[in-house]
Amino acid sequence: SGSFEVMKRYVREGLGVAILPQMVMDASDDDLAVHTMPELPEIGIGVIWHKRGYLSKTARAFIQLLQA
């Protein structure tokens, strides 16, 4: 599934386990058992856009913020 919430729902329904980013867990997940796995490698996340495409002022500001 492409949705973390759907994956958590499947786990709640007993349909397996999931490896999810810690940031998607919140106080409403107190019914789920969580095991932190610090030995897993971290992944980098980037931003992409079309080279010749139009970028709004807001989009350009967001990209500059990410690059800072």
JSON list of C-alpha atoms in Angstrom, two decimals:
[
{"chain": "A", "resi": 1, "resn": "SER", "atom": "CA", "xyz": [0.00, 0.00, 0.00]},
{"chain": "A", "resi": 2, "resn": "GLY", "atom": "CA", "xyz": [1.15, 3.55, -0.61]},
{"chain": "A", "resi": 3, "resn": "SER", "atom": "CA", "xyz": [-0.60, 4.81, 2.53]},
{"chain": "A", "resi": 4, "resn": "PHE", "atom": "CA", "xyz": [0.86, 4.50, 6.00]},
{"chain": "A", "resi": 5, "resn": "GLU", "atom": "CA", "xyz": [-2.63, 4.76, 7.51]},
{"chain": "A", "resi": 6, "resn": "VAL", "atom": "CA", "xyz": [-3.84, 1.84, 5.39]},
{"chain": "A", "resi": 7, "resn": "MET", "atom": "CA", "xyz": [-0.80, -0.18, 6.46]},
{"chain": "A", "resi": 8, "resn": "LYS", "atom": "CA", "xyz": [-1.52, 0.58, 10.14]},
{"chain": "A", "resi": 9, "resn": "ARG", "atom": "CA", "xyz": [-5.16, -0.44, 9.61]},
{"chain": "A", "resi": 10, "resn": "TYR", "atom": "CA", "xyz": [-4.05, -3.77, 8.12]},
{"chain": "A", "resi": 11, "resn": "VAL", "atom": "CA", "xyz": [-1.85, -4.39, 11.17]},
{"chain": "A", "resi": 12, "resn": "ARG", "atom": "CA", "xyz": [-4.78, -3.53, 13.47]},
{"chain": "A", "resi": 13, "resn": "GLU", "atom": "CA", "xyz": [-6.88, -6.08, 11.59]},
{"chain": "A", "resi": 14, "resn": "GLY", "atom": "CA", "xyz": [-4.25, -8.76, 12.15]},
{"chain": "A", "resi": 15, "resn": "LEU", "atom": "CA", "xyz": [-3.05, -8.92, 8.55]},
{"chain": "A", "resi": 16, "resn": "GLY", "atom": "CA", "xyz": [0.66, -8.81, 9.30]},
{"chain": "A", "resi": 17, "resn": "VAL", "atom": "CA", "xyz": [3.35, -6.44, 10.46]},
{"chain": "A", "resi": 18, "resn": "ALA", "atom": "CA", "xyz": [4.75, -3.27, 8.89]},
{"chain": "A", "resi": 19, "resn": "ILE", "atom": "CA", "xyz": [8.01, -1.37, 8.93]},
{"chain": "A", "resi": 20, "resn": "LEU", "atom": "CA", "xyz": [7.11, 2.31, 8.97]},
{"chain": "A", "resi": 21, "resn": "PRO", "atom": "CA", "xyz": [8.90, 5.59, 9.62]},
{"chain": "A", "resi": 22, "resn": "GLN", "atom": "CA", "xyz": [8.68, 6.54, 13.29]},
{"chain": "A", "resi": 23, "resn": "MET", "atom": "CA", "xyz": [7.28, 9.92, 12.29]},
{"chain": "A", "resi": 24, "resn": "VAL", "atom": "CA", "xyz": [3.97, 8.34, 11.18]},
{"chain": "A", "resi": 25, "resn": "MET", "atom": "CA", "xyz": [3.29, 6.92, 14.63]},
{"chain": "A", "resi": 26, "resn": "ASP", "atom": "CA", "xyz": [1.24, 9.09, 17.00]},
{"chain": "A", "resi": 27, "resn": "ALA", "atom": "CA", "xyz": [-0.69, 8.98, 20.27]},
{"chain": "A", "resi": 28, "resn": "SER", "atom": "CA", "xyz": [-3.70, 7.35, 18.57]},
{"chain": "A", "resi": 29, "resn": "ASP", "atom": "CA", "xyz": [-1.51, 4.31, 17.83]},
{"chain": "A", "resi": 30, "resn": "ASP", "atom": "CA", "xyz": [-1.41, 3.19, 21.46]},
{"chain": "A", "resi": 31, "resn": "ASP", "atom": "CA", "xyz": [-3.08, -0.09, 20.40]},
{"chain": "A", "resi": 32, "resn": "LEU", "atom": "CA", "xyz": [-0.06, -0.99, 18.24]},
{"chain": "A", "resi": 33, "resn": "ALA", "atom": "CA", "xyz": [3.12, -2.55, 19.55]},
{"chain": "A", "resi": 34, "resn": "VAL", "atom": "CA", "xyz": [6.10, -0.49, 18.35]},
{"chain": "A", "resi": 35, "resn": "HIS", "atom": "CA", "xyz": [9.69, -1.68, 18.25]},
{"chain": "A", "resi": 36, "resn": "THR", "atom": "CA", "xyz": [12.28, 0.92, 17.31]},
{"chain": "A", "resi": 37, "resn": "MET", "atom": "CA", "xyz": [14.97, -0.47, 15.03]},
{"chain": "A", "resi": 38, "resn": "PRO", "atom": "CA", "xyz": [17.97, 1.88, 15.22]},
{"chain": "A", "resi": 39, "resn": "GLU", "atom": "CA", "xyz": [20.15, -0.57, 13.28]},
{"chain": "A", "resi": 40, "resn": "LEU", "atom": "CA", "xyz": [18.25, 0.10, 10.04]},
{"chain": "A", "resi": 41, "resn": "PRO", "atom": "CA", "xyz": [19.93, 2.54, 7.66]},
{"chain": "A", "resi": 42, "resn": "GLU", "atom": "CA", "xyz": [18.43, 5.98, 7.25]},
{"chain": "A", "resi": 43, "resn": "ILE", "atom": "CA", "xyz": [17.25, 6.95, 3.80]},
{"chain": "A", "resi": 44, "resn": "GLY", "atom": "CA", "xyz": [17.58, 10.29, 2.11]},
{"chain": "A", "resi": 45, "resn": "ILE", "atom": "CA", "xyz": [14.54, 12.00, 0.69]},
{"chain": "A", "resi": 46, "resn": "GLY", "atom": "CA", "xyz": [14.85, 14.51, -2.10]},
{"chain": "A", "resi": 47, "resn": "VAL", "atom": "CA", "xyz": [12.73, 16.88, -4.09]},
{"chain": "A", "resi": 48, "resn": "ILE", "atom": "CA", "xyz": [12.38, 16.80, -7.87]},
{"chain": "A", "resi": 49, "resn": "TRP", "atom": "CA", "xyz": [10.81, 19.08, -10.43]},
{"chain": "A", "resi": 50, "resn": "HIS", "atom": "CA", "xyz": [10.69, 19.38, -14.19]},
{"chain": "A", "resi": 51, "resn": "LYS", "atom": "CA", "xyz": [13.77, 21.26, -15.44]},
{"chain": "A", "resi": 52, "resn": "ARG", "atom": "CA", "xyz": [11.84, 23.35, -17.92]},
{"chain": "A", "resi": 53, "resn": "GLY", "atom": "CA", "xyz": [8.55, 23.42, -16.01]},
{"chain": "A", "resi": 54, "resn": "TYR", "atom": "CA", "xyz": [7.03, 26.45, -14.35]},
{"chain": "A", "resi": 55, "resn": "LEU", "atom": "CA", "xyz": [7.68, 26.88, -10.63]},
{"chain": "A", "resi": 56, "resn": "SER", "atom": "CA", "xyz": [5.51, 29.26, -8.68]},
{"chain": "A", "resi": 57, "resn": "LYS", "atom": "CA", "xyz": [7.10, 31.73, -6.27]},
{"chain": "A", "resi": 58, "resn": "THR", "atom": "CA", "xyz": [5.89, 29.53, -3.42]},
{"chain": "A", "resi": 59, "resn": "ALA", "atom": "CA", "xyz": [7.41, 26.40, -4.96]},
{"chain": "A", "resi": 60, "resn": "ARG", "atom": "CA", "xyz": [10.75, 28.16, -5.49]},
{"chain": "A", "resi": 61, "resn": "ALA", "atom": "CA", "xyz": [10.72, 29.39, -1.87]},
{"chain": "A", "resi": 62, "resn": "PHE", "atom": "CA", "xyz": [9.97, 25.86, -0.65]},
{"chain": "A", "resi": 63, "resn": "ILE", "atom": "CA", "xyz": [12.87, 24.42, -2.68]},
{"chain": "A", "resi": 64, "resn": "GLN", "atom": "CA", "xyz": [15.21, 27.12, -1.34]},
{"chain": "A", "resi": 65, "resn": "LEU", "atom": "CA", "xyz": [14.09, 26.25, 2.20]},
{"chain": "A", "resi": 66, "resn": "LEU", "atom": "CA", "xyz": [14.85, 22.59, 1.61]},
{"chain": "A", "resi": 67, "resn": "GLN", "atom": "CA", "xyz": [18.27, 23.41, 0.17]},
{"chain": "A", "resi": 68, "resn": "ALA", "atom": "CA", "xyz": [19.22, 25.56, 3.19]}
]
